[in-house]
mmCIF file of C-alpha atoms and ligand atoms in Angstrom:
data_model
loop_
_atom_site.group_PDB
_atom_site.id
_atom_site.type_symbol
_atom_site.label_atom_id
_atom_site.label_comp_id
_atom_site.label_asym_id
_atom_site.label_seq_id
_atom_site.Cartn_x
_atom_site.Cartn_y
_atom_site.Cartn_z
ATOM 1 C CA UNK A 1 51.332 78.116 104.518
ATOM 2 C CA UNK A 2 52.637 75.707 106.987
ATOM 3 C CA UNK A 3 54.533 72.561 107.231
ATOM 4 C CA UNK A 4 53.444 69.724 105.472
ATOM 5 C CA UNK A 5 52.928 66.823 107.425
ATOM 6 C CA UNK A 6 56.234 65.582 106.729
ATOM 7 C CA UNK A 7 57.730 68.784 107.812
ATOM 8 C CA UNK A 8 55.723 69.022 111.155
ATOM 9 C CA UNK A 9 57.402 65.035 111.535
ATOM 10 C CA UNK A 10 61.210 66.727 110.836
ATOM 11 C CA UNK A 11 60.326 69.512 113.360
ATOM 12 C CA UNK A 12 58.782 67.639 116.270
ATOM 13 C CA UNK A 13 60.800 63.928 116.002
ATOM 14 C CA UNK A 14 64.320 65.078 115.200
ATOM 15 C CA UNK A 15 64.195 68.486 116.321
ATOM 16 C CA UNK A 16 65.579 69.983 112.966
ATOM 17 C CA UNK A 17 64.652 72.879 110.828
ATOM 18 C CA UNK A 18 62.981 72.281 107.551
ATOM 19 C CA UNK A 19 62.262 74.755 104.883
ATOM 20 C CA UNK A 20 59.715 73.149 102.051
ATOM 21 C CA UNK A 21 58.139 74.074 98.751
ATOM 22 C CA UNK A 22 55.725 72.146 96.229
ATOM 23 C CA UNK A 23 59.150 70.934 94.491
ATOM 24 C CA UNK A 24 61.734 69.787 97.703
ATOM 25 C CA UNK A 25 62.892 70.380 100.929
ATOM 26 C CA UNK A 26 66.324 71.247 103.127
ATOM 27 C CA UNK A 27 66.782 70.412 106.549
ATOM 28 C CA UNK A 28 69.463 72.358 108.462
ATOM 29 C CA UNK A 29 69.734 73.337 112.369
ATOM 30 C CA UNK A 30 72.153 75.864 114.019
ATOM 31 C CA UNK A 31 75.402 74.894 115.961
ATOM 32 C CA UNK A 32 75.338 78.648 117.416
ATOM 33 C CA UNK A 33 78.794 78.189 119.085
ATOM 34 C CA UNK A 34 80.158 77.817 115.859
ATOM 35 C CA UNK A 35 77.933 80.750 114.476
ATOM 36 C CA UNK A 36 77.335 77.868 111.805
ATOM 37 C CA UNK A 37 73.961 76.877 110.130
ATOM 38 C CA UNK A 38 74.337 73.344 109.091
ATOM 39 C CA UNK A 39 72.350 71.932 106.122
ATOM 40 C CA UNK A 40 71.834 68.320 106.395
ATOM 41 C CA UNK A 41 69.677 67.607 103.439
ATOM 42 C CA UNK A 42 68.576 68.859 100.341
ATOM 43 C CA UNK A 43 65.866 67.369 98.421
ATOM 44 C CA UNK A 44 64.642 68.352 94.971
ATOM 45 C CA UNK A 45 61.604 66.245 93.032
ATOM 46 C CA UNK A 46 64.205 65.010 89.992
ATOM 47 C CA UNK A 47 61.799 66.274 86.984
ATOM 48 C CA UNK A 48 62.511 70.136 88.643
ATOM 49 C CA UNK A 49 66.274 69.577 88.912
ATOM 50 C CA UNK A 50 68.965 71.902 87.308
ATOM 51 C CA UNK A 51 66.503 75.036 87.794
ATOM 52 C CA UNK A 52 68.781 76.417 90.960
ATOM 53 C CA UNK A 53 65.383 74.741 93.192
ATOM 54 C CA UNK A 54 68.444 73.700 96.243
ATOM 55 C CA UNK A 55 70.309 77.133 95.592
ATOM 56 C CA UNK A 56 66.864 78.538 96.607
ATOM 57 C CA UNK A 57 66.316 76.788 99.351
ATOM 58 C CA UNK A 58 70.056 77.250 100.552
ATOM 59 C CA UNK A 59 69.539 80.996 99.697
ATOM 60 C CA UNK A 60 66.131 80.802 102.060
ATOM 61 C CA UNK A 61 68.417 79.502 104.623
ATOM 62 C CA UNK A 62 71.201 81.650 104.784
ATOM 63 C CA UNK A 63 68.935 84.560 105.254
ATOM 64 C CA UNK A 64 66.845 82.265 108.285
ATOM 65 C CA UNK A 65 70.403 82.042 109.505
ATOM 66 C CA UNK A 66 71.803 85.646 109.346
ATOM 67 C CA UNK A 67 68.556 86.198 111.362
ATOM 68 C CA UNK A 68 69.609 84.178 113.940
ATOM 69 C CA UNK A 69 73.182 85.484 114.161
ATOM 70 C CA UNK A 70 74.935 82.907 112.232
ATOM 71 C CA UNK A 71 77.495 83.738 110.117
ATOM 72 C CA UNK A 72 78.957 80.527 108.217
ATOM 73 C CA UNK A 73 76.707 77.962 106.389
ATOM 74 C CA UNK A 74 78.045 74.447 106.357
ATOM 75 C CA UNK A 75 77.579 71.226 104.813
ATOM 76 C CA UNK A 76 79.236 67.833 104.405
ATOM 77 C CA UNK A 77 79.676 65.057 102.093
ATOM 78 C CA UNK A 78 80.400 61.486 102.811
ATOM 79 C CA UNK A 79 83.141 60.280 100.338
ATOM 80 C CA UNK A 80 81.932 56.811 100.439
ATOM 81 C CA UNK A 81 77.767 57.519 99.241
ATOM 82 C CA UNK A 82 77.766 56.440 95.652
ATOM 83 C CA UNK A 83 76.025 60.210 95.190
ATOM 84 C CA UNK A 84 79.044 61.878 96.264
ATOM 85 C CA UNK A 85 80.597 63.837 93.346
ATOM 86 C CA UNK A 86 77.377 65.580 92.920
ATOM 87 C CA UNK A 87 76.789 66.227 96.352
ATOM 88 C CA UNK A 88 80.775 67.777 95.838
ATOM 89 C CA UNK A 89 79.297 69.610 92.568
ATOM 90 C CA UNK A 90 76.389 71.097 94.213
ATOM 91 C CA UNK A 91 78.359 72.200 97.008
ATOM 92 C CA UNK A 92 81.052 73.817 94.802
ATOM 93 C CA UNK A 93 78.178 75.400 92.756
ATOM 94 C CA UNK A 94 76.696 77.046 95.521
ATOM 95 C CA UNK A 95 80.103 78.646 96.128
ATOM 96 C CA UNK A 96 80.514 76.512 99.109
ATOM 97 C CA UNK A 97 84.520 76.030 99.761
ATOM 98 C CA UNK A 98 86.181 72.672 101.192
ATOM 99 C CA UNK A 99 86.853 73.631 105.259
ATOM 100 C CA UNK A 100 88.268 69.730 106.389
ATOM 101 C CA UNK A 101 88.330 66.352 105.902
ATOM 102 C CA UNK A 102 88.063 63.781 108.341
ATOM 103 C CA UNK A 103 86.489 60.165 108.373
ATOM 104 C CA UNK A 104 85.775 60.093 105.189
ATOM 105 C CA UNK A 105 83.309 63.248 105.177
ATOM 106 C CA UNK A 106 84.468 66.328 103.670
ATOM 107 C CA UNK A 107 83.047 69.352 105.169
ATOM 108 C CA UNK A 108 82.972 72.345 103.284
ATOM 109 C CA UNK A 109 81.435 76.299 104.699
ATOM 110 C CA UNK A 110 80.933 79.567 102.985
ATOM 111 C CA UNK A 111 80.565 82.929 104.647
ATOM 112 C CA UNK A 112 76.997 84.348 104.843
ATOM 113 C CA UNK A 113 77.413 88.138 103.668
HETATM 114 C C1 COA B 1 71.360 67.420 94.873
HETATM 115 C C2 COA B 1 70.064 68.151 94.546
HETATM 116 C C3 COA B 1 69.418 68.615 95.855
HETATM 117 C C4 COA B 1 70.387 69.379 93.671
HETATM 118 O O1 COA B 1 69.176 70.090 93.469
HETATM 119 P P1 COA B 1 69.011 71.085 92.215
HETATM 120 O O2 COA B 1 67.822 71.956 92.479
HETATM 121 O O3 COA B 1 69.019 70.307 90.973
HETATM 122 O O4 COA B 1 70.357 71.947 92.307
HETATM 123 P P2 COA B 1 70.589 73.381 91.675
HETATM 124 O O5 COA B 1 69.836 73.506 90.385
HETATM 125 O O6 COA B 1 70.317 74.441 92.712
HETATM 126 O O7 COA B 1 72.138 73.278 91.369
HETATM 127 C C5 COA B 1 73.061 74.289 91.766
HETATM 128 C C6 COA B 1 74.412 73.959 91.144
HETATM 129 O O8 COA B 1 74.905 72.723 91.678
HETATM 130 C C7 COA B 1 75.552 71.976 90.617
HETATM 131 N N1 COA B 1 74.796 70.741 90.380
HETATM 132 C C8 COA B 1 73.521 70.475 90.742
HETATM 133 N N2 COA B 1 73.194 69.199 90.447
HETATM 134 C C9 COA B 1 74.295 68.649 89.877
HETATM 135 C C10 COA B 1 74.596 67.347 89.370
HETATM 136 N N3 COA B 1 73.700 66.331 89.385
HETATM 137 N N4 COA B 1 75.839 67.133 88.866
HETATM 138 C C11 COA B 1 76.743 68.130 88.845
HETATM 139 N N5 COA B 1 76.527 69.382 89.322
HETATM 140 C C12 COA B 1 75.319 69.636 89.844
HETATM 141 C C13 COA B 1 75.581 72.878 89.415
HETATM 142 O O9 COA B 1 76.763 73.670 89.482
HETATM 143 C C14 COA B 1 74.378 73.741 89.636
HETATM 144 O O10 COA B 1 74.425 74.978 88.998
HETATM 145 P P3 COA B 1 74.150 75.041 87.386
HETATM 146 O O11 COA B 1 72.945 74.207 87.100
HETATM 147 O O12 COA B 1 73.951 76.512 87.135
HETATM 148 O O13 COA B 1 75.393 74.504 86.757
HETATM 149 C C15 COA B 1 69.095 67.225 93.766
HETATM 150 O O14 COA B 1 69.783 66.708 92.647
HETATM 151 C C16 COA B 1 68.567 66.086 94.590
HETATM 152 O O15 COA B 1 67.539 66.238 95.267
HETATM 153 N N6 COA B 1 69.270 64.929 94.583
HETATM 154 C C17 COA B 1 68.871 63.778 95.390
HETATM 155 C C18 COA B 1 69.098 64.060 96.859
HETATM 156 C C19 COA B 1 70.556 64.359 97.210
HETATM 157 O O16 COA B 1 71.486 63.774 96.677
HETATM 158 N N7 COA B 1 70.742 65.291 98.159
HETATM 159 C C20 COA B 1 72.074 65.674 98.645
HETATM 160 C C21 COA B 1 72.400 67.083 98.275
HETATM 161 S S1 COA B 1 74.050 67.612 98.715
#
């Protein structure tokens, strides 16, 4: 199926990647000097959270980004967003690891095998 509109908006106007489902969406792009796929954003509809929907959609990723020659997925946290320990959980759950801090974002990265 294609993008939803939405998507098509992410795609064209920002120039990111998007993968979607009838429950969410994550946004990511590739830094390919880096061999890193970045996710930006992770979205899950709240009555489907819990049921591993954003480890799916990272999981969808990872594999979009082995294709492509990548070999680290990143993502980052901004201490100072009220949302921020779960963003940390999430991350951790994933099996993400903490990589650096700086400006108050923490980045974290895990390998893609
Ligand atoms: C953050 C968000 C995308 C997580 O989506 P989800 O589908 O519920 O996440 P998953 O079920 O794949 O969770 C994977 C793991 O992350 C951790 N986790 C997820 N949500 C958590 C929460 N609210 N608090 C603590 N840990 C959490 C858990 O370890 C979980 O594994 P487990 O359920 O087996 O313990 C969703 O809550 C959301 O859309 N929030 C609003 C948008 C947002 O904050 N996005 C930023 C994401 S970094």
């Amino acid at each position: 199926m294609g993008l939803s509109l939405f998507g098509q908006y992410i795609r064209e106007r920002e120039g990111k990647l998007i993968v979607e489902s009838e429950v969410g969406f994550a946004t990511y792009m590739f830094w390919p000097d880096q061999k890193a796929c970045y996710i930006e954003d992770i979205f899950v509809l709240p009555e489907f959270r819990r049921s591993h929907q954003a480890s799916l959609f990272a999981d969808q990723i990872a594999i979009e980004a082995k294709n492509a020659g990548m070999q680290w997925l990143v993502g980052s946290v901004k201490a100072t967003l009220p949302s921020s320990t779960a963003s940390v959980k999430v991350l951790l759950g994933y099996g993400m690891q903490v990589d650096s801090a700086e400006n108050g974002v923490i980045w974290f990265k895990k390998e893609i095998v």
